[in-house]
PDB file of C-alpha atoms in Angstrom:
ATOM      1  CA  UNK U 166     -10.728   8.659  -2.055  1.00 94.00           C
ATOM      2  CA  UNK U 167     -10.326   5.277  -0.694  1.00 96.00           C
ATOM      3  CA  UNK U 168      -7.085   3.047  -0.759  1.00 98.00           C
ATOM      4  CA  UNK U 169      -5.426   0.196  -0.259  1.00 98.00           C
ATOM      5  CA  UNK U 170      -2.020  -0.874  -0.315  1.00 98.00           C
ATOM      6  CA  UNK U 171      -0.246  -4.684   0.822  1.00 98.00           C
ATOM      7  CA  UNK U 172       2.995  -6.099  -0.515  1.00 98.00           C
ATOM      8  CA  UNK U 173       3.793  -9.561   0.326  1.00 98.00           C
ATOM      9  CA  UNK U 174       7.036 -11.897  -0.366  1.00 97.00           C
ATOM     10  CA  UNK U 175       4.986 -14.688  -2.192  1.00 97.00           C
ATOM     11  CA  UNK U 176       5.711 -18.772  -1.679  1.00 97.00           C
ATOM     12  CA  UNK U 177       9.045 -18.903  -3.137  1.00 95.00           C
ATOM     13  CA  UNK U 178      11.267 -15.771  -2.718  1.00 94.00           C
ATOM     14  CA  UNK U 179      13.842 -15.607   0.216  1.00 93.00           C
ATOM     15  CA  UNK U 180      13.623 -11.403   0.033  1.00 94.00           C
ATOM     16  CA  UNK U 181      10.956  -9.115  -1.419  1.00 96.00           C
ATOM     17  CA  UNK U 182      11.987  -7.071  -3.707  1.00 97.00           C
ATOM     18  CA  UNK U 183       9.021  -5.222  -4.517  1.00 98.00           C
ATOM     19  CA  UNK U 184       8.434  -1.894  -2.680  1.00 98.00           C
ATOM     20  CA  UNK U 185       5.027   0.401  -2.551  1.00 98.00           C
ATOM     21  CA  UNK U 186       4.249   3.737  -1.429  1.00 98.00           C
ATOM     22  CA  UNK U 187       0.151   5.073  -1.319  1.00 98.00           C
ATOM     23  CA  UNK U 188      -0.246   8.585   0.246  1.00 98.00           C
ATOM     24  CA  UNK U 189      -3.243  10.024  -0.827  1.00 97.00           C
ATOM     25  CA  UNK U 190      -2.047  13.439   0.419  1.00 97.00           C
ATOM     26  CA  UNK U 191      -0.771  16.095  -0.673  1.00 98.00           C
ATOM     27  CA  UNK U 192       3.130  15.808  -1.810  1.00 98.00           C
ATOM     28  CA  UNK U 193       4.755  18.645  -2.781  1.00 98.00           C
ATOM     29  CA  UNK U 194       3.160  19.968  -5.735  1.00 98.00           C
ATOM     30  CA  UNK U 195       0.880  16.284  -6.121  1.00 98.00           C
ATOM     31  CA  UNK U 196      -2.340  16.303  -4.257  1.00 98.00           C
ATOM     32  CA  UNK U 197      -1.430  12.329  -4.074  1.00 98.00           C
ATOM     33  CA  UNK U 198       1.146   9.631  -4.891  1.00 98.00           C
ATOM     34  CA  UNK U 199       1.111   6.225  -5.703  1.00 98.00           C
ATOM     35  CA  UNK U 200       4.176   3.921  -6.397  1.00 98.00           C
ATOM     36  CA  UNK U 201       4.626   0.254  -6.988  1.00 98.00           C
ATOM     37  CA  UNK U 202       8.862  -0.409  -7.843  1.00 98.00           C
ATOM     38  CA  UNK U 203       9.855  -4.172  -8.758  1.00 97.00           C
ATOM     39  CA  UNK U 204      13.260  -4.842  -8.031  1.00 96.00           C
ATOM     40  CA  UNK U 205      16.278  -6.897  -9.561  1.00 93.00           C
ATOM     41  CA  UNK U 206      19.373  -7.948  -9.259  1.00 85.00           C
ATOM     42  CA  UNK U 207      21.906  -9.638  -6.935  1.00 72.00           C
ATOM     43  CA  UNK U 208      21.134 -11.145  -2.935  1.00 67.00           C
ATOM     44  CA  UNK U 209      19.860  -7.871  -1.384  1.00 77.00           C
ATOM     45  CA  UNK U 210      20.437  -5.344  -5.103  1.00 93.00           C
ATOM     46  CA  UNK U 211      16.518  -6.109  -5.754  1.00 94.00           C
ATOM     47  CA  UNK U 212      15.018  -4.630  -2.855  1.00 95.00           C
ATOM     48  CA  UNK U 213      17.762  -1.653  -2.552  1.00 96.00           C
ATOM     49  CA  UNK U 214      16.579  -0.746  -6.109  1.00 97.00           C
ATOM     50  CA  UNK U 215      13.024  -0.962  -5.385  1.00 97.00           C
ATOM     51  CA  UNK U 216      13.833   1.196  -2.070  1.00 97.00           C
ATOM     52  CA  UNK U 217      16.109   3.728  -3.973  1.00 97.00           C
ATOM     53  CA  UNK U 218      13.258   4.170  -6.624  1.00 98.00           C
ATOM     54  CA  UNK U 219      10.472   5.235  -4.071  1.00 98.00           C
ATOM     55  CA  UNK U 220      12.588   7.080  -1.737  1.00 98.00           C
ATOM     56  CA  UNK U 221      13.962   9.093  -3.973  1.00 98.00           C
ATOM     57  CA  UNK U 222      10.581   9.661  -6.070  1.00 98.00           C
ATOM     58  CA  UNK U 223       9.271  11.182  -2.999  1.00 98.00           C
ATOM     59  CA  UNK U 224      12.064  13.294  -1.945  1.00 98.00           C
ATOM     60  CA  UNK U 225      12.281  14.566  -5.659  1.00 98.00           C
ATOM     61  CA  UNK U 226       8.342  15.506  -6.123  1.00 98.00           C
ATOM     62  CA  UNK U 227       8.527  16.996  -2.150  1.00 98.00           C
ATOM     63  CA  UNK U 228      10.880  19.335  -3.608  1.00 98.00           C
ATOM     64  CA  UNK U 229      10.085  19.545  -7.485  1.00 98.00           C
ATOM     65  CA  UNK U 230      10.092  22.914  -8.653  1.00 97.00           C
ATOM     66  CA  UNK U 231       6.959  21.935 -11.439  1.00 98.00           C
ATOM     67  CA  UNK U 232       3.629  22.596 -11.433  1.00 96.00           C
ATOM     68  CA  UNK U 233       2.453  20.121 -14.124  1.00 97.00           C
ATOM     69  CA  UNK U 234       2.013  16.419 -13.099  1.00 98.00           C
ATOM     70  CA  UNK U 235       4.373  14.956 -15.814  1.00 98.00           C
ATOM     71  CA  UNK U 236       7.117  17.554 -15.156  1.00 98.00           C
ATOM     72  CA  UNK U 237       6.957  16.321 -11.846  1.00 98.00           C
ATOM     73  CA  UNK U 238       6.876  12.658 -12.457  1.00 98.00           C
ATOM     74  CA  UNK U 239       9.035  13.061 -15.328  1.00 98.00           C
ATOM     75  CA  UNK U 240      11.828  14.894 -12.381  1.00 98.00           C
ATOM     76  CA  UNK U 241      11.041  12.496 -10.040  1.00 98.00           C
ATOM     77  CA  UNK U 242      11.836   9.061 -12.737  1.00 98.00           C
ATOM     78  CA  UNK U 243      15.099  10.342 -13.551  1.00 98.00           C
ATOM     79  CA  UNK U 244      16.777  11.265 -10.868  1.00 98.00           C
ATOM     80  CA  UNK U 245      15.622   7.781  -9.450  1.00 98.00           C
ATOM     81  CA  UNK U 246      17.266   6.421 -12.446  1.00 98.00           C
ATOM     82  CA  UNK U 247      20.585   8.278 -11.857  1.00 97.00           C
ATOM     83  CA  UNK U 248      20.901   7.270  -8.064  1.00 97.00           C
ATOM     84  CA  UNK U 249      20.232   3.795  -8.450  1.00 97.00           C
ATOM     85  CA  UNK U 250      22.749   3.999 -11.138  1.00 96.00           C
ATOM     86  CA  UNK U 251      25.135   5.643  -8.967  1.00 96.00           C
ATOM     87  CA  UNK U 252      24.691   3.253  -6.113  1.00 95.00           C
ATOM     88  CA  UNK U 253      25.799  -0.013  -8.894  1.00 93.00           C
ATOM     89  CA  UNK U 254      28.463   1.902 -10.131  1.00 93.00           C
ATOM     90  CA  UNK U 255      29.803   2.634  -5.969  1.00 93.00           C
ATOM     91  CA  UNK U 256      29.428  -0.597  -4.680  1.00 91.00           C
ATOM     92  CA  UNK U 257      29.829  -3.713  -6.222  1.00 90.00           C
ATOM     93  CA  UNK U 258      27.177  -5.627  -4.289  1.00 90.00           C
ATOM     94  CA  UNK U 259      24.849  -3.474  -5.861  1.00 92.00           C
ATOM     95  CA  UNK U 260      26.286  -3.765  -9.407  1.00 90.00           C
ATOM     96  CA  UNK U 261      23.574  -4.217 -12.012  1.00 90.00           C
ATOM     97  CA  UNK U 262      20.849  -3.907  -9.834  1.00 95.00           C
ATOM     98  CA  UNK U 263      17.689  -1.953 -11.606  1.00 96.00           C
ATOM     99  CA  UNK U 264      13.625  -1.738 -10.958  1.00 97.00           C
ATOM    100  CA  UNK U 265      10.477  -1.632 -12.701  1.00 97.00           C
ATOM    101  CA  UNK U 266       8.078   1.686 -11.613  1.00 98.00           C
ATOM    102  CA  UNK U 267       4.487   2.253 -12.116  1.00 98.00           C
ATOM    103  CA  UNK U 268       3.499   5.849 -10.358  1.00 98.00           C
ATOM    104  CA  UNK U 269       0.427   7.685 -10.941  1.00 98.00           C
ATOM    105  CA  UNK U 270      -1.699  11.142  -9.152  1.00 98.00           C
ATOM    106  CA  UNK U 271      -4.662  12.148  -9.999  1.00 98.00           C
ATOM    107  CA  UNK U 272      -5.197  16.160 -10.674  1.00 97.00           C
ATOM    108  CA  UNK U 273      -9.049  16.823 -10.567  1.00 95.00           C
ATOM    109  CA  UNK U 274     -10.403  14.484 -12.875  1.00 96.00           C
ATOM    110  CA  UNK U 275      -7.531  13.366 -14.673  1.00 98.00           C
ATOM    111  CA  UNK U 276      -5.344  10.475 -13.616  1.00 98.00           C
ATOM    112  CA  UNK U 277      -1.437  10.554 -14.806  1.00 98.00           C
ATOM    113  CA  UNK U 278       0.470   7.801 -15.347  1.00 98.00           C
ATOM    114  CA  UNK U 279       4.096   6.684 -15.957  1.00 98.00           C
ATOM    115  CA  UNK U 280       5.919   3.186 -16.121  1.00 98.00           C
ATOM    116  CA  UNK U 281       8.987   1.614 -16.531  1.00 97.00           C
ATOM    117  CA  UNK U 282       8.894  -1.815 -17.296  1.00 95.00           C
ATOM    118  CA  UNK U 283       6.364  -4.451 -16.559  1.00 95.00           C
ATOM    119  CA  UNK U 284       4.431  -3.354 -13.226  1.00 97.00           C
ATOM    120  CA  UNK U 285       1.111  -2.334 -14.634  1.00 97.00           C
ATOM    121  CA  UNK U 286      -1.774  -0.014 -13.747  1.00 98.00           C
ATOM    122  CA  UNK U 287      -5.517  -1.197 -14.638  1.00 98.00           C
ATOM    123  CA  UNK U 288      -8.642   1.247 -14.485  1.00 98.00           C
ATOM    124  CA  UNK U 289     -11.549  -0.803 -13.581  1.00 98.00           C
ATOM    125  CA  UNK U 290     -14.881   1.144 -14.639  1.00 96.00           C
ATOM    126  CA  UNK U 291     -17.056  -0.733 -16.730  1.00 95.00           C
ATOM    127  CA  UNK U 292     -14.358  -3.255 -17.114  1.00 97.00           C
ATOM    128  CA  UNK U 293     -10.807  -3.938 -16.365  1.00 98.00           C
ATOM    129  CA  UNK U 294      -8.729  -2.063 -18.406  1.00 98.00           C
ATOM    130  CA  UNK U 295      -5.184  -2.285 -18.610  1.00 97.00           C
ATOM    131  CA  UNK U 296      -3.817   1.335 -18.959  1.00 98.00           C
ATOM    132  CA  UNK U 297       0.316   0.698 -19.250  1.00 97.00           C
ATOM    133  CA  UNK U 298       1.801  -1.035 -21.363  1.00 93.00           C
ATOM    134  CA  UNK U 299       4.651  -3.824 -20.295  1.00 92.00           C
ATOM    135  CA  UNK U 300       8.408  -2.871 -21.241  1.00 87.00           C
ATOM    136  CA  UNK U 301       9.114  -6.732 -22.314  1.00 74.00           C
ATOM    137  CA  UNK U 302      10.359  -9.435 -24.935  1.00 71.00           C
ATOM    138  CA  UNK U 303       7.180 -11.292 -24.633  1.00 74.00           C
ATOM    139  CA  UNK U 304       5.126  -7.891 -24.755  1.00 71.00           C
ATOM    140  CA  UNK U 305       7.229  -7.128 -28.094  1.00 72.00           C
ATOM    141  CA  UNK U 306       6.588 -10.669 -29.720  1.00 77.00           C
ATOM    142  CA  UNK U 307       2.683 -10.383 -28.724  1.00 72.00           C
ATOM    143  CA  UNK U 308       3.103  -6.554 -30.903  1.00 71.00           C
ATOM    144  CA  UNK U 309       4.818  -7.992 -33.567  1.00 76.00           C
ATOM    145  CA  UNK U 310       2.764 -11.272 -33.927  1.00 75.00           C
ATOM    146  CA  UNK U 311       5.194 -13.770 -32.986  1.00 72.00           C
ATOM    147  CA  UNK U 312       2.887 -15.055 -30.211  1.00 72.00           C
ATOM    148  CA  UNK U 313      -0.801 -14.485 -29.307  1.00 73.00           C
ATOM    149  CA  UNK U 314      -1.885 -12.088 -26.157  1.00 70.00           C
ATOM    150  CA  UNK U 315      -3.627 -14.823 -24.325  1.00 63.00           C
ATOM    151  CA  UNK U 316      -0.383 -17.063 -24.334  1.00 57.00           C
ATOM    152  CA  UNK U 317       1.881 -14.264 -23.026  1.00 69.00           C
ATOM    153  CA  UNK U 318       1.239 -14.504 -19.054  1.00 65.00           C
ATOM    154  CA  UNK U 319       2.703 -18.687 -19.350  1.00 69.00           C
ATOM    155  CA  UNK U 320       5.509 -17.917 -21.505  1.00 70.00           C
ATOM    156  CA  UNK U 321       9.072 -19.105 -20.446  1.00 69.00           C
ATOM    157  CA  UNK U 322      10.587 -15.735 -21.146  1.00 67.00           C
ATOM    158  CA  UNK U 323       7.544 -13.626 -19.484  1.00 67.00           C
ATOM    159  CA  UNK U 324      10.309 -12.358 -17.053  1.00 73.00           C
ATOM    160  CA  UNK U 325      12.390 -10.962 -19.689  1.00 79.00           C
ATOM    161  CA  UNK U 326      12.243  -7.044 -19.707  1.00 83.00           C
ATOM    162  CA  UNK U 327      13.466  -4.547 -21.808  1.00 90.00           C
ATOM    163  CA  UNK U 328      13.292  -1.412 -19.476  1.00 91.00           C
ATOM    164  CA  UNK U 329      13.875  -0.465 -16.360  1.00 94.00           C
ATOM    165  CA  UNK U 330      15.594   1.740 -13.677  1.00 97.00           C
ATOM    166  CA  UNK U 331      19.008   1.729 -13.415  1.00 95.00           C
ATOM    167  CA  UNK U 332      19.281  -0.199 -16.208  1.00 91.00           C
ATOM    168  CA  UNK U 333      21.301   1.679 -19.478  1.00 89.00           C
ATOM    169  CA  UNK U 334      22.335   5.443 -19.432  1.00 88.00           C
ATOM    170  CA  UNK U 335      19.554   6.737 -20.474  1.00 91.00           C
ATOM    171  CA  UNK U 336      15.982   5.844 -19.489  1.00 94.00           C
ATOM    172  CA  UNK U 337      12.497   6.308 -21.599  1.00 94.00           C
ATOM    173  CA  UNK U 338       9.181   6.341 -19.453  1.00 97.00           C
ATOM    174  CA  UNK U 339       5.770   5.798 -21.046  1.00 97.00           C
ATOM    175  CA  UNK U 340       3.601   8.656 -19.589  1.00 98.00           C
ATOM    176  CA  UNK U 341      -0.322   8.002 -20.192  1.00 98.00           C
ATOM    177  CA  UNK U 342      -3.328  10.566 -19.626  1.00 98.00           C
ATOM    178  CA  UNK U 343      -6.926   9.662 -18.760  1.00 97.00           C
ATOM    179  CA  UNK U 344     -10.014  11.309 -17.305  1.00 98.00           C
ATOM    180  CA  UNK U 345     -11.061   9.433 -14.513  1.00 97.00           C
ATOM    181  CA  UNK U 346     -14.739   9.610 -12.315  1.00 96.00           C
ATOM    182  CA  UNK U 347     -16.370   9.414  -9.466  1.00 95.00           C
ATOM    183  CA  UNK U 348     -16.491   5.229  -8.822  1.00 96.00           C
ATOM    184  CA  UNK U 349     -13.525   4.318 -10.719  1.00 98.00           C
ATOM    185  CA  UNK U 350     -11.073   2.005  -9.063  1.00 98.00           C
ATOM    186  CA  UNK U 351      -7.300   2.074 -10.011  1.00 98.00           C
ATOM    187  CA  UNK U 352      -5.299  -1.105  -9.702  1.00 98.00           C
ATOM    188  CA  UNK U 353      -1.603  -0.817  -9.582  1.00 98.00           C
ATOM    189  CA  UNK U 354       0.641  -4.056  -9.086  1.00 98.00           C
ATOM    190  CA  UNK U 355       3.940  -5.717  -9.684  1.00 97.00           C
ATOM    191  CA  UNK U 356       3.937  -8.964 -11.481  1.00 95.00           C
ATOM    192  CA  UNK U 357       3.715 -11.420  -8.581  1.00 96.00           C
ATOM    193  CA  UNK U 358      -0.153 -10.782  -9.270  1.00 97.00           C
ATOM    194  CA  UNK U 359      -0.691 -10.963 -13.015  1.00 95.00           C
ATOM    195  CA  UNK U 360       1.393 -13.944 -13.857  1.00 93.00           C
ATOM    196  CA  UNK U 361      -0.630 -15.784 -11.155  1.00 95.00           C
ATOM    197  CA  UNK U 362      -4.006 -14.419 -12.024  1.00 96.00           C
ATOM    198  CA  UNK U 363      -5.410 -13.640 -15.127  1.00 95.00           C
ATOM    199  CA  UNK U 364      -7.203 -10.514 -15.832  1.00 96.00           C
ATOM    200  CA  UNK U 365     -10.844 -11.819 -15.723  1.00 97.00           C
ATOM    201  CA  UNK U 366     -10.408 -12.680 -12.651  1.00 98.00           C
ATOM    202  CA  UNK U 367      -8.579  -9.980 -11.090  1.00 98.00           C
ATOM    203  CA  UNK U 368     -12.011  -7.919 -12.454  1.00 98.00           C
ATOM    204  CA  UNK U 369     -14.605 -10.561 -10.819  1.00 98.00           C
ATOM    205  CA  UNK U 370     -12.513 -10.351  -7.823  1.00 98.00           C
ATOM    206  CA  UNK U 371     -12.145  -6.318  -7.186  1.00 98.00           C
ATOM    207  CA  UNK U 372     -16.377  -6.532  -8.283  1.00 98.00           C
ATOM    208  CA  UNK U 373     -17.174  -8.831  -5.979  1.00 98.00           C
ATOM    209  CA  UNK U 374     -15.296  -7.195  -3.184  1.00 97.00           C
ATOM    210  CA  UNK U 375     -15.700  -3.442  -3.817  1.00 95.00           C
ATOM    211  CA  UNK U 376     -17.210  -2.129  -1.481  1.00 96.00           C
ATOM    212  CA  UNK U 377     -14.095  -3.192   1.191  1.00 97.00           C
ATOM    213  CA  UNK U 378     -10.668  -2.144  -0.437  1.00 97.00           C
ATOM    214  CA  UNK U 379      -8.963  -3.886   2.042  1.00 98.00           C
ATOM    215  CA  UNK U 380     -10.740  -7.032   1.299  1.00 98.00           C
ATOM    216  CA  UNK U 381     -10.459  -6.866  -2.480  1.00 98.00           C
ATOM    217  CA  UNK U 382      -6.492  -6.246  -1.861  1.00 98.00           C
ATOM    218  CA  UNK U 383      -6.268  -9.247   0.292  1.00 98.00           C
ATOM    219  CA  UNK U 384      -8.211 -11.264  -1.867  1.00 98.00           C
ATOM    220  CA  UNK U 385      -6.108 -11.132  -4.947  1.00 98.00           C
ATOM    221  CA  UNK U 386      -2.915 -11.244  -2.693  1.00 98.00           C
ATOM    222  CA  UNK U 387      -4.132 -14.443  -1.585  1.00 98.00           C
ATOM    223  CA  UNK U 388      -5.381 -15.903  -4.874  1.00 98.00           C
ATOM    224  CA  UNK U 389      -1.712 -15.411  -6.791  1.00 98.00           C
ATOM    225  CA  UNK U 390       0.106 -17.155  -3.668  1.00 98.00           C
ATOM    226  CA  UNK U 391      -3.032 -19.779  -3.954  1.00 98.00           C
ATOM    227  CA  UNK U 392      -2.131 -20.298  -7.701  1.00 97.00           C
ATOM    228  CA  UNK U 393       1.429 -20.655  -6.220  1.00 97.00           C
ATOM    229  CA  UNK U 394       2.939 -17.574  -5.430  1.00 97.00           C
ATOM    230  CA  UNK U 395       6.197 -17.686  -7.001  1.00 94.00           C
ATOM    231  CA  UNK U 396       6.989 -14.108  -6.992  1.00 95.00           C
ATOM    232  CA  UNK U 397       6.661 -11.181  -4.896  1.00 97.00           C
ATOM    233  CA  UNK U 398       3.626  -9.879  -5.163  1.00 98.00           C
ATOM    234  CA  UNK U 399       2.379  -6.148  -4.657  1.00 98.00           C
ATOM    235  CA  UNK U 400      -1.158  -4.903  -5.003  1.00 98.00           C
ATOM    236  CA  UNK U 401      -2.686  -1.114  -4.550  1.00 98.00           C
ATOM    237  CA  UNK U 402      -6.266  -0.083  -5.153  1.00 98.00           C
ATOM    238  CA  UNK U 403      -7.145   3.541  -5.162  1.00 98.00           C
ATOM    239  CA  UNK U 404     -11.037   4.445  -5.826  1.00 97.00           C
ATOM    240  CA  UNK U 405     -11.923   7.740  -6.889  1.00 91.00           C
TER     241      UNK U 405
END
């Protein structure tokens, strides 16, 4: 396996408040982990969330008990949920602070995949393919029909989501399932990327630059802060 991991604090941010982990070791139970966390909330709440999520992912599949990938990640996702919500409800510089999460592993040939809110995963085989689905207003109007997919990525209320950790006292992760082969490239990211790059692209890009991760990575970090970088932006490849 190959991989590549860069976060970066984009044109227009004071703080990042994205966070990424890539180990494509063995954790606990996981023969490898892979987390992108998009924080929110107050001066420094963002990045504490996004810190809190990851840190306590990994301590919590290091230990896990489980032997099946979504048990684990399933452990891991709430008890990441009820520190962050612990540390808002202790301190009130942290109050209402929250984070997206996108975490996958891959067992064999079978990738496993959960999210919370609007950080996505794509599987690029063929074509770019975006696996998760986004936990957001703009995501519900595009299912309902109130607005049209291709409109989505420029709408004023893009930022608008309706899940994420820390966020409500209960949480409800999306867990997906795919077999995966030899060749396949997995693209994990926050939304600094996608609302400055549209998909095509993002596919031309990791195409053209395949055969160097570590170029393709840079390349698209580059392009969203070219197209003006007004978020954080995080971006993790992982080829099979």
């Amino acid at each position: 396996m190959r991989t590549f991991s860069v976060t970066d604090i984009g044109l227009k941010r004071t703080i990042n408040q994205d966070y990424v982990y890539c180990n494509e070791n063995k954790i606990g139970n996981l023969p490898c982990l892979f987390v992108v966390a998009d924080g929110m909330g107050g001066h420094r709440a963002g990045d504490k969330a996004s810190r809190v999520c990851v840190d306590v992912m990994c301590e919590t599949v290091s230990n896990s008990e489980f032997k099946t990938p979504v048990s684990i990640l399933k452990e891991a996702v709430l008890a990441s949920h009820k520190r962050i919500i612990e540390l808002s409800e202790s301190d009130v510089e942290y109050e209402g602070m929250g984070t997206t999460l996108v975490a996958a592993t891959i067992v064999d040939d079978t990738l496993y995949v959960v999210n919370v809110g609007d950080s996505r995963l794509y599987l690029l085989r063929d074509s770019l393919s975006q696996i998760t689905e986004d936990h957001s207003l703009v995501e519900e109007m595009v299912k309902s029909g109130e607005l049209a997919k291709e409109y989505a990525r420029i709408h004023p209320n893009k930022n608008i989501i309706t899940r994420a950790l820390g966020i409500g006292s209960t949480i409800n992760p999306d867990f997906f399932e795919l077999k995966i082969g030899s060749g396949d490239i997995i693209l994990m990211c926050s939304d600094g990327l996608t609302n400055m790059v549209e998909d095509a692209e993002i596919e031309y890009i990791i195409k053209r630059e395949r055969a160097d991760l570590n170029q393709a990575g840079m390349t698209l970090l580059n392009r969203a802060n070219d197209a003006g970088g007004k978020d954080n932006i995080t971006v993790l490849l992982a080829e099979v």
